């Protein structure tokens, strides 16, 4: 009887583990579909240069909405930097709009197949010796920016 009790407890523990893992995945899937969690991507990000700006084109290639969080860069020594993104091409360098620009960027939610354009100031990137860029989503994933190979420091 001792062996059967131990066996029954082991089976119960396995059932609880599988239900817990499966339930968590189901719960995450439902929250993701409802838009409360960020999608899993992929997020395609491509950079082009235009009039002193770095133009980033972001496209959600995933099946669920993707929430954006920040633009992250790395300088020559690997230190994290956070350039100011702008949703308005003419306003990429306005210092008074820095906090508002970051908040506006972090409110972006791209639906499946949707895209948006974000502008970064090339002079700001050069001042911080930016060598790489990535877009961070609300889940903490980093999506590298294609077409950006760093800018020369000022």
Short mmCIF file of N, CA and C in Angstrom, two decimals:
data_model
loop_
_atom_site.label_atom_id
_atom_site.label_comp_id
_atom_site.label_asym_id
_atom_site.label_seq_id
_atom_site.Cartn_x
_atom_site.Cartn_y
_atom_site.Cartn_z
N UNK A 1 0.81 -1.20 0.00
CA UNK A 1 0.00 0.00 0.00
C UNK A 1 0.86 1.26 0.00
N UNK A 2 2.03 1.19 0.62
CA UNK A 2 2.94 2.34 0.62
C UNK A 2 3.40 2.69 -0.77
N UNK A 3 3.66 1.68 -1.59
CA UNK A 3 4.09 1.90 -2.96
C UNK A 3 2.97 2.51 -3.79
N UNK A 4 1.75 2.05 -3.59
CA UNK A 4 0.63 2.58 -4.36
C UNK A 4 0.33 4.03 -3.98
N UNK A 5 0.50 4.38 -2.70
CA UNK A 5 0.29 5.77 -2.27
C UNK A 5 1.36 6.66 -2.90
N UNK A 6 2.61 6.23 -2.90
CA UNK A 6 3.69 6.99 -3.50
C UNK A 6 3.48 7.15 -5.00
N UNK A 7 3.04 6.07 -5.64
CA UNK A 7 2.77 6.12 -7.07
C UNK A 7 1.63 7.09 -7.37
N UNK A 8 0.58 7.04 -6.55
CA UNK A 8 -0.57 7.93 -6.74
C UNK A 8 -0.16 9.39 -6.54
N UNK A 9 0.67 9.67 -5.55
CA UNK A 9 1.14 11.03 -5.31
C UNK A 9 2.00 11.52 -6.47
N UNK A 10 2.81 10.66 -7.03
CA UNK A 10 3.64 11.02 -8.18
C UNK A 10 2.78 11.35 -9.39
N UNK A 11 1.76 10.55 -9.62
CA UNK A 11 0.84 10.80 -10.74
C UNK A 11 0.12 12.12 -10.53
N UNK A 12 -0.34 12.38 -9.32
CA UNK A 12 -1.02 13.64 -9.03
C UNK A 12 -0.09 14.83 -9.26
N UNK A 13 1.15 14.69 -8.83
CA UNK A 13 2.11 15.77 -9.03
C UNK A 13 2.34 16.03 -10.52
N UNK A 14 2.45 14.99 -11.31
CA UNK A 14 2.63 15.15 -12.75
C UNK A 14 1.42 15.81 -13.40
N UNK A 15 0.23 15.42 -12.98
CA UNK A 15 -1.00 16.03 -13.50
C UNK A 15 -1.02 17.51 -13.17
N UNK A 16 -0.69 17.87 -11.94
CA UNK A 16 -0.67 19.29 -11.54
C UNK A 16 0.34 20.06 -12.37
N UNK A 17 1.51 19.50 -12.59
CA UNK A 17 2.54 20.18 -13.38
C UNK A 17 2.07 20.39 -14.81
N UNK A 18 1.53 19.36 -15.44
CA UNK A 18 1.07 19.50 -16.83
C UNK A 18 -0.09 20.47 -16.94
N UNK A 19 -1.02 20.44 -16.00
CA UNK A 19 -2.16 21.37 -16.02
C UNK A 19 -1.65 22.79 -15.81
N UNK A 20 -0.69 22.97 -14.90
CA UNK A 20 -0.14 24.29 -14.63
C UNK A 20 0.54 24.86 -15.87
N UNK A 21 1.40 24.07 -16.50
CA UNK A 21 2.11 24.53 -17.70
C UNK A 21 1.13 24.79 -18.83
N UNK A 22 0.22 23.85 -19.08
CA UNK A 22 -0.76 24.02 -20.15
C UNK A 22 -1.70 25.18 -19.89
N UNK A 23 -2.10 25.34 -18.63
CA UNK A 23 -2.98 26.45 -18.28
C UNK A 23 -2.32 27.79 -18.45
N UNK A 24 -1.05 27.84 -18.09
CA UNK A 24 -0.30 29.09 -18.25
C UNK A 24 -0.18 29.45 -19.72
N UNK A 25 0.12 28.48 -20.54
CA UNK A 25 0.24 28.74 -21.99
C UNK A 25 -1.10 29.18 -22.56
N UNK A 26 -2.18 28.51 -22.15
CA UNK A 26 -3.51 28.88 -22.63
C UNK A 26 -3.86 30.28 -22.17
N UNK A 27 -3.58 30.58 -20.89
CA UNK A 27 -3.87 31.91 -20.34
C UNK A 27 -3.08 32.97 -21.10
N UNK A 28 -1.78 32.73 -21.35
CA UNK A 28 -0.96 33.67 -22.11
C UNK A 28 -1.50 33.86 -23.52
N UNK A 29 -1.92 32.78 -24.14
CA UNK A 29 -2.46 32.86 -25.50
C UNK A 29 -3.73 33.72 -25.53
N UNK A 30 -4.59 33.54 -24.54
CA UNK A 30 -5.82 34.34 -24.47
C UNK A 30 -5.50 35.81 -24.22
N UNK A 31 -4.59 36.10 -23.31
CA UNK A 31 -4.20 37.48 -23.04
C UNK A 31 -3.55 38.13 -24.26
N UNK A 32 -2.74 37.37 -24.98
CA UNK A 32 -2.08 37.87 -26.18
C UNK A 32 -3.13 38.18 -27.27
N UNK A 33 -4.09 37.27 -27.43
CA UNK A 33 -5.14 37.48 -28.45
C UNK A 33 -6.00 38.69 -28.10
N UNK A 34 -6.20 38.93 -26.80
CA UNK A 34 -6.99 40.08 -26.37
C UNK A 34 -6.20 41.39 -26.41
N UNK A 35 -4.88 41.30 -26.64
CA UNK A 35 -4.06 42.48 -26.75
C UNK A 35 -3.46 42.95 -25.44
N UNK A 36 -3.60 42.18 -24.37
CA UNK A 36 -3.04 42.57 -23.08
C UNK A 36 -1.55 42.23 -22.97
N UNK A 37 -1.10 41.24 -23.71
CA UNK A 37 0.32 40.89 -23.77
C UNK A 37 0.82 41.18 -25.18
N UNK A 38 2.10 41.46 -25.29
CA UNK A 38 2.69 41.70 -26.59
C UNK A 38 2.79 40.39 -27.37
N UNK A 39 2.60 40.48 -28.68
CA UNK A 39 2.76 39.31 -29.54
C UNK A 39 4.20 38.82 -29.54
N UNK A 40 4.41 37.71 -30.20
CA UNK A 40 5.74 37.10 -30.22
C UNK A 40 6.53 37.44 -31.47
N UNK A 41 5.98 38.32 -32.29
CA UNK A 41 6.70 38.72 -33.48
C UNK A 41 6.60 37.69 -34.58
N UNK A 42 7.47 37.78 -35.54
CA UNK A 42 8.65 38.63 -35.62
C UNK A 42 8.32 40.07 -36.00
N UNK A 43 9.22 40.96 -35.61
CA UNK A 43 9.16 42.36 -35.98
C UNK A 43 10.29 42.63 -36.95
N UNK A 44 9.94 43.10 -38.14
CA UNK A 44 10.94 43.44 -39.15
C UNK A 44 11.25 44.93 -39.01
N UNK A 45 12.54 45.26 -38.90
CA UNK A 45 12.96 46.66 -38.74
C UNK A 45 14.07 46.96 -39.74
N UNK A 46 13.84 47.96 -40.59
CA UNK A 46 14.84 48.35 -41.59
C UNK A 46 15.12 49.84 -41.49
N UNK A 47 16.38 50.20 -41.63
CA UNK A 47 16.81 51.60 -41.52
C UNK A 47 17.25 52.15 -42.87
N UNK A 48 16.90 53.41 -43.10
CA UNK A 48 17.40 54.15 -44.26
C UNK A 48 17.77 55.55 -43.77
N UNK A 49 18.64 56.22 -44.49
CA UNK A 49 19.05 57.59 -44.16
C UNK A 49 18.26 58.55 -45.04
N UNK A 50 17.78 59.65 -44.42
CA UNK A 50 17.06 60.66 -45.19
C UNK A 50 17.15 62.00 -44.46
N UNK A 51 17.79 62.98 -45.06
CA UNK A 51 17.84 64.35 -44.57
C UNK A 51 18.29 64.45 -43.11
N UNK A 52 19.39 63.81 -42.77
CA UNK A 52 19.93 63.91 -41.41
C UNK A 52 19.18 63.08 -40.38
N UNK A 53 18.31 62.26 -40.86
CA UNK A 53 17.53 61.39 -39.97
C UNK A 53 17.78 59.93 -40.33
N UNK A 54 17.62 59.08 -39.35
CA UNK A 54 17.61 57.64 -39.59
C UNK A 54 16.13 57.26 -39.57
N UNK A 55 15.65 56.75 -40.68
CA UNK A 55 14.24 56.40 -40.82
C UNK A 55 14.10 54.90 -40.59
N UNK A 56 13.37 54.53 -39.54
CA UNK A 56 13.15 53.12 -39.23
C UNK A 56 11.74 52.72 -39.66
N UNK A 57 11.66 51.68 -40.45
CA UNK A 57 10.36 51.14 -40.86
C UNK A 57 10.17 49.84 -40.09
N UNK A 58 9.12 49.79 -39.28
CA UNK A 58 8.83 48.65 -38.43
C UNK A 58 7.57 47.95 -38.93
N UNK A 59 7.64 46.63 -39.08
CA UNK A 59 6.47 45.87 -39.54
C UNK A 59 6.30 44.62 -38.67
N UNK A 60 5.09 44.48 -38.13
CA UNK A 60 4.76 43.30 -37.34
C UNK A 60 4.42 42.17 -38.30
N UNK A 61 5.25 41.15 -38.34
CA UNK A 61 5.02 40.00 -39.21
C UNK A 61 4.40 38.83 -38.45
N UNK A 62 3.99 39.08 -37.22
CA UNK A 62 3.40 38.03 -36.39
C UNK A 62 1.89 37.96 -36.52
N UNK A 63 1.30 37.05 -35.77
CA UNK A 63 -0.14 36.81 -35.82
C UNK A 63 -0.92 37.59 -34.76
N UNK A 64 -0.22 38.25 -33.82
CA UNK A 64 -0.87 38.98 -32.74
C UNK A 64 -0.32 40.39 -32.66
N UNK A 65 -1.08 41.32 -32.05
CA UNK A 65 -0.58 42.68 -31.88
C UNK A 65 0.73 42.69 -31.09
N UNK A 66 1.61 43.60 -31.48
CA UNK A 66 2.93 43.71 -30.85
C UNK A 66 3.04 45.11 -30.25
N UNK A 67 3.32 45.17 -28.94
CA UNK A 67 3.49 46.46 -28.27
C UNK A 67 4.98 46.80 -28.25
N UNK A 68 5.29 48.05 -28.58
CA UNK A 68 6.67 48.50 -28.58
C UNK A 68 7.00 49.18 -27.25
N UNK A 69 8.26 49.14 -26.86
CA UNK A 69 8.65 49.73 -25.58
C UNK A 69 9.68 50.84 -25.76
N UNK A 70 10.77 50.58 -26.49
CA UNK A 70 11.85 51.57 -26.58
C UNK A 70 12.78 51.25 -27.74
N UNK A 71 13.59 52.24 -28.09
CA UNK A 71 14.69 52.05 -29.03
C UNK A 71 15.94 51.95 -28.18
N UNK A 72 16.68 50.87 -28.35
CA UNK A 72 17.91 50.66 -27.59
C UNK A 72 19.10 50.64 -28.53
N UNK A 73 20.14 51.33 -28.14
CA UNK A 73 21.38 51.31 -28.89
C UNK A 73 22.52 50.85 -28.00
N UNK A 74 23.63 50.54 -28.63
CA UNK A 74 24.87 50.20 -27.90
C UNK A 74 25.97 51.08 -28.47
N UNK A 75 26.76 51.67 -27.56
CA UNK A 75 27.87 52.49 -28.04
C UNK A 75 29.10 51.63 -28.28
N UNK A 76 30.22 52.26 -28.60
CA UNK A 76 31.44 51.53 -28.92
C UNK A 76 31.95 50.64 -27.81
N UNK A 77 31.63 50.97 -26.55
CA UNK A 77 32.09 50.13 -25.43
C UNK A 77 31.00 49.17 -24.95
N UNK A 78 29.89 49.09 -25.69
CA UNK A 78 28.82 48.15 -25.34
C UNK A 78 27.80 48.68 -24.35
N UNK A 79 27.94 49.95 -23.93
CA UNK A 79 27.01 50.54 -22.98
C UNK A 79 25.66 50.80 -23.67
N UNK A 80 24.59 50.51 -22.93
CA UNK A 80 23.24 50.74 -23.47
C UNK A 80 22.93 52.23 -23.51
N UNK A 81 22.34 52.65 -24.62
CA UNK A 81 21.86 54.02 -24.77
C UNK A 81 20.43 53.94 -25.31
N UNK A 82 19.67 54.98 -25.08
CA UNK A 82 18.28 54.98 -25.52
C UNK A 82 18.00 56.26 -26.30
N UNK A 83 18.22 56.22 -27.63
CA UNK A 83 17.97 57.41 -28.45
C UNK A 83 16.49 57.80 -28.43
N UNK A 84 16.26 59.10 -28.63
CA UNK A 84 14.88 59.60 -28.64
C UNK A 84 14.21 59.29 -29.96
N UNK A 85 13.17 58.48 -29.96
CA UNK A 85 12.43 58.23 -31.20
C UNK A 85 11.43 59.34 -31.43
N UNK A 86 11.14 59.61 -32.67
CA UNK A 86 10.11 60.59 -33.02
C UNK A 86 9.17 59.97 -34.04
N UNK A 87 7.91 60.25 -33.90
CA UNK A 87 6.93 59.78 -34.87
C UNK A 87 6.69 60.84 -35.94
N UNK A 88 7.28 62.02 -35.72
CA UNK A 88 7.15 63.16 -36.63
C UNK A 88 8.53 63.49 -37.19
N UNK A 89 8.68 63.39 -38.50
CA UNK A 89 9.99 63.57 -39.13
C UNK A 89 10.63 64.91 -38.80
N UNK A 90 9.86 65.97 -38.71
CA UNK A 90 10.42 67.29 -38.47
C UNK A 90 10.74 67.57 -37.02
N UNK A 91 10.42 66.67 -36.10
CA UNK A 91 10.54 66.95 -34.68
C UNK A 91 11.50 65.99 -33.98
N UNK A 92 12.42 65.40 -34.70
CA UNK A 92 13.27 64.35 -34.12
C UNK A 92 14.30 64.88 -33.14
N UNK A 93 14.57 66.19 -33.10
CA UNK A 93 15.64 66.71 -32.24
C UNK A 93 15.12 67.65 -31.15
N UNK A 94 13.81 67.90 -31.08
CA UNK A 94 13.28 68.86 -30.12
C UNK A 94 13.43 68.34 -28.69
N UNK A 95 14.27 69.00 -27.84
CA UNK A 95 14.51 68.50 -26.50
C UNK A 95 13.28 68.51 -25.61
N UNK A 96 12.40 69.50 -25.78
CA UNK A 96 11.21 69.56 -24.93
C UNK A 96 10.24 68.42 -25.22
N UNK A 97 10.38 67.79 -26.37
CA UNK A 97 9.48 66.71 -26.75
C UNK A 97 10.06 65.33 -26.43
N UNK A 98 11.21 65.28 -25.77
CA UNK A 98 11.89 64.01 -25.53
C UNK A 98 11.03 63.02 -24.76
N UNK A 99 10.50 63.42 -23.60
CA UNK A 99 9.67 62.52 -22.80
C UNK A 99 8.38 62.17 -23.50
N UNK A 100 7.78 63.16 -24.14
CA UNK A 100 6.53 62.91 -24.86
C UNK A 100 6.76 61.96 -26.03
N UNK A 101 7.90 62.10 -26.69
CA UNK A 101 8.21 61.23 -27.83
C UNK A 101 8.38 59.79 -27.36
N UNK A 102 9.07 59.60 -26.24
CA UNK A 102 9.26 58.25 -25.71
C UNK A 102 7.93 57.62 -25.29
N UNK A 103 7.08 58.43 -24.66
CA UNK A 103 5.76 57.92 -24.25
C UNK A 103 4.92 57.56 -25.47
N UNK A 104 4.97 58.40 -26.51
CA UNK A 104 4.21 58.11 -27.73
C UNK A 104 4.70 56.83 -28.38
N UNK A 105 6.03 56.64 -28.39
CA UNK A 105 6.59 55.43 -28.98
C UNK A 105 6.14 54.20 -28.19
N UNK A 106 6.17 54.28 -26.87
CA UNK A 106 5.82 53.12 -26.05
C UNK A 106 4.33 52.80 -26.08
N UNK A 107 3.53 53.68 -26.66
CA UNK A 107 2.09 53.40 -26.82
C UNK A 107 1.77 52.73 -28.16
N UNK A 108 2.77 52.58 -29.01
CA UNK A 108 2.52 51.98 -30.33
C UNK A 108 2.19 50.51 -30.17
N UNK A 109 1.11 50.11 -30.79
CA UNK A 109 0.71 48.70 -30.85
C UNK A 109 0.46 48.39 -32.32
N UNK A 110 1.33 47.54 -32.87
CA UNK A 110 1.20 47.16 -34.28
C UNK A 110 0.40 45.88 -34.39
N UNK A 111 -0.69 45.94 -35.12
CA UNK A 111 -1.47 44.75 -35.39
C UNK A 111 -0.74 43.86 -36.39
N UNK A 112 -1.23 42.64 -36.58
CA UNK A 112 -0.61 41.74 -37.56
C UNK A 112 -0.56 42.39 -38.94
N UNK A 113 0.62 42.44 -39.54
CA UNK A 113 0.78 43.02 -40.87
C UNK A 113 0.88 44.54 -40.89
N UNK A 114 0.71 45.20 -39.76
CA UNK A 114 0.78 46.66 -39.72
C UNK A 114 2.23 47.13 -39.65
N UNK A 115 2.44 48.35 -40.13
CA UNK A 115 3.78 48.93 -40.07
C UNK A 115 3.68 50.39 -39.63
N UNK A 116 4.80 50.92 -39.19
CA UNK A 116 4.89 52.33 -38.81
C UNK A 116 6.30 52.81 -39.10
N UNK A 117 6.46 54.11 -39.10
CA UNK A 117 7.77 54.71 -39.36
C UNK A 117 8.18 55.54 -38.15
N UNK A 118 9.43 55.41 -37.76
CA UNK A 118 9.99 56.13 -36.62
C UNK A 118 11.27 56.81 -37.09
N UNK A 119 11.53 58.00 -36.56
CA UNK A 119 12.68 58.79 -36.96
C UNK A 119 13.64 58.97 -35.78
N UNK A 120 14.94 58.84 -36.07
CA UNK A 120 15.99 59.10 -35.09
C UNK A 120 16.93 60.14 -35.68
N UNK A 121 17.48 60.98 -34.82
CA UNK A 121 18.40 62.01 -35.27
C UNK A 121 19.80 61.43 -35.40
N UNK A 122 20.38 61.51 -36.59
CA UNK A 122 21.72 60.95 -36.82
C UNK A 122 22.79 61.65 -35.98
N UNK A 123 22.64 62.96 -35.75
CA UNK A 123 23.62 63.67 -34.93
C UNK A 123 23.60 63.16 -33.49
N UNK A 124 22.42 62.89 -32.96
CA UNK A 124 22.31 62.33 -31.60
C UNK A 124 22.97 60.95 -31.53
N UNK A 125 22.75 60.14 -32.55
CA UNK A 125 23.37 58.81 -32.58
C UNK A 125 24.89 58.91 -32.66
N UNK A 126 25.39 59.87 -33.45
CA UNK A 126 26.84 60.06 -33.58
C UNK A 126 27.44 60.58 -32.27
N UNK A 127 26.73 61.51 -31.59
CA UNK A 127 27.22 62.04 -30.31
C UNK A 127 27.38 60.95 -29.26
N UNK A 128 26.50 59.96 -29.30
CA UNK A 128 26.57 58.88 -28.31
C UNK A 128 27.39 57.70 -28.82
N UNK A 129 28.01 57.84 -30.00
CA UNK A 129 28.86 56.79 -30.57
C UNK A 129 28.07 55.48 -30.74
N UNK A 130 26.84 55.59 -31.21
CA UNK A 130 25.97 54.44 -31.36
C UNK A 130 26.50 53.48 -32.44
N UNK A 131 26.64 52.21 -32.08
CA UNK A 131 27.18 51.19 -32.98
C UNK A 131 26.14 50.17 -33.41
N UNK A 132 25.08 50.00 -32.62
CA UNK A 132 24.02 49.07 -33.00
C UNK A 132 22.70 49.57 -32.44
N UNK A 133 21.61 49.17 -33.09
CA UNK A 133 20.28 49.56 -32.67
C UNK A 133 19.35 48.36 -32.66
N UNK A 134 18.38 48.40 -31.75
CA UNK A 134 17.34 47.37 -31.69
C UNK A 134 16.07 48.03 -31.17
N UNK A 135 14.95 47.43 -31.51
CA UNK A 135 13.66 47.85 -30.98
C UNK A 135 13.29 46.86 -29.88
N UNK A 136 12.95 47.37 -28.69
CA UNK A 136 12.51 46.52 -27.60
C UNK A 136 10.99 46.48 -27.59
N UNK A 137 10.43 45.28 -27.46
CA UNK A 137 8.98 45.18 -27.35
C UNK A 137 8.60 45.08 -25.87
N UNK A 138 7.30 45.08 -25.59
CA UNK A 138 6.82 45.08 -24.22
C UNK A 138 7.15 43.79 -23.48
N UNK A 139 7.50 42.73 -24.20
CA UNK A 139 7.89 41.47 -23.56
C UNK A 139 9.39 41.42 -23.29
N UNK A 140 10.12 42.46 -23.69
CA UNK A 140 11.55 42.50 -23.44
C UNK A 140 12.41 41.93 -24.56
N UNK A 141 11.79 41.53 -25.66
CA UNK A 141 12.57 41.01 -26.78
C UNK A 141 13.21 42.17 -27.54
N UNK A 142 14.40 41.94 -28.04
CA UNK A 142 15.11 42.95 -28.82
C UNK A 142 15.09 42.52 -30.29
N UNK A 143 14.62 43.41 -31.15
CA UNK A 143 14.55 43.15 -32.59
C UNK A 143 15.59 44.03 -33.26
N UNK A 144 16.64 43.44 -33.84
CA UNK A 144 17.72 44.23 -34.44
C UNK A 144 17.26 45.06 -35.63
N UNK A 145 17.90 46.21 -35.79
CA UNK A 145 17.59 47.11 -36.88
C UNK A 145 18.48 46.75 -38.06
N UNK A 146 17.89 46.27 -39.13
CA UNK A 146 18.62 45.95 -40.34
C UNK A 146 19.00 47.21 -41.11
N UNK A 147 20.17 47.20 -41.71
CA UNK A 147 20.59 48.36 -42.50
C UNK A 147 21.28 49.44 -41.69
N UNK A 148 21.51 49.19 -40.39
CA UNK A 148 22.23 50.15 -39.56
C UNK A 148 23.53 49.52 -39.10
N UNK A 149 24.65 50.17 -39.45
CA UNK A 149 25.95 49.61 -39.07
C UNK A 149 26.74 50.59 -38.22
N UNK A 150 26.02 51.47 -37.53
CA UNK A 150 26.67 52.43 -36.65
C UNK A 150 26.97 53.72 -37.37
N UNK A 151 27.21 54.76 -36.58
CA UNK A 151 27.58 56.06 -37.12
C UNK A 151 28.89 56.48 -36.49
N UNK A 152 29.63 57.29 -37.20
CA UNK A 152 30.93 57.75 -36.71
C UNK A 152 30.70 58.77 -35.59
N UNK A 153 31.49 58.70 -34.51
CA UNK A 153 31.34 59.68 -33.43
C UNK A 153 31.72 61.09 -33.89
N UNK A 154 31.08 62.09 -33.26
CA UNK A 154 31.33 63.49 -33.61
C UNK A 154 32.61 63.95 -32.98
#
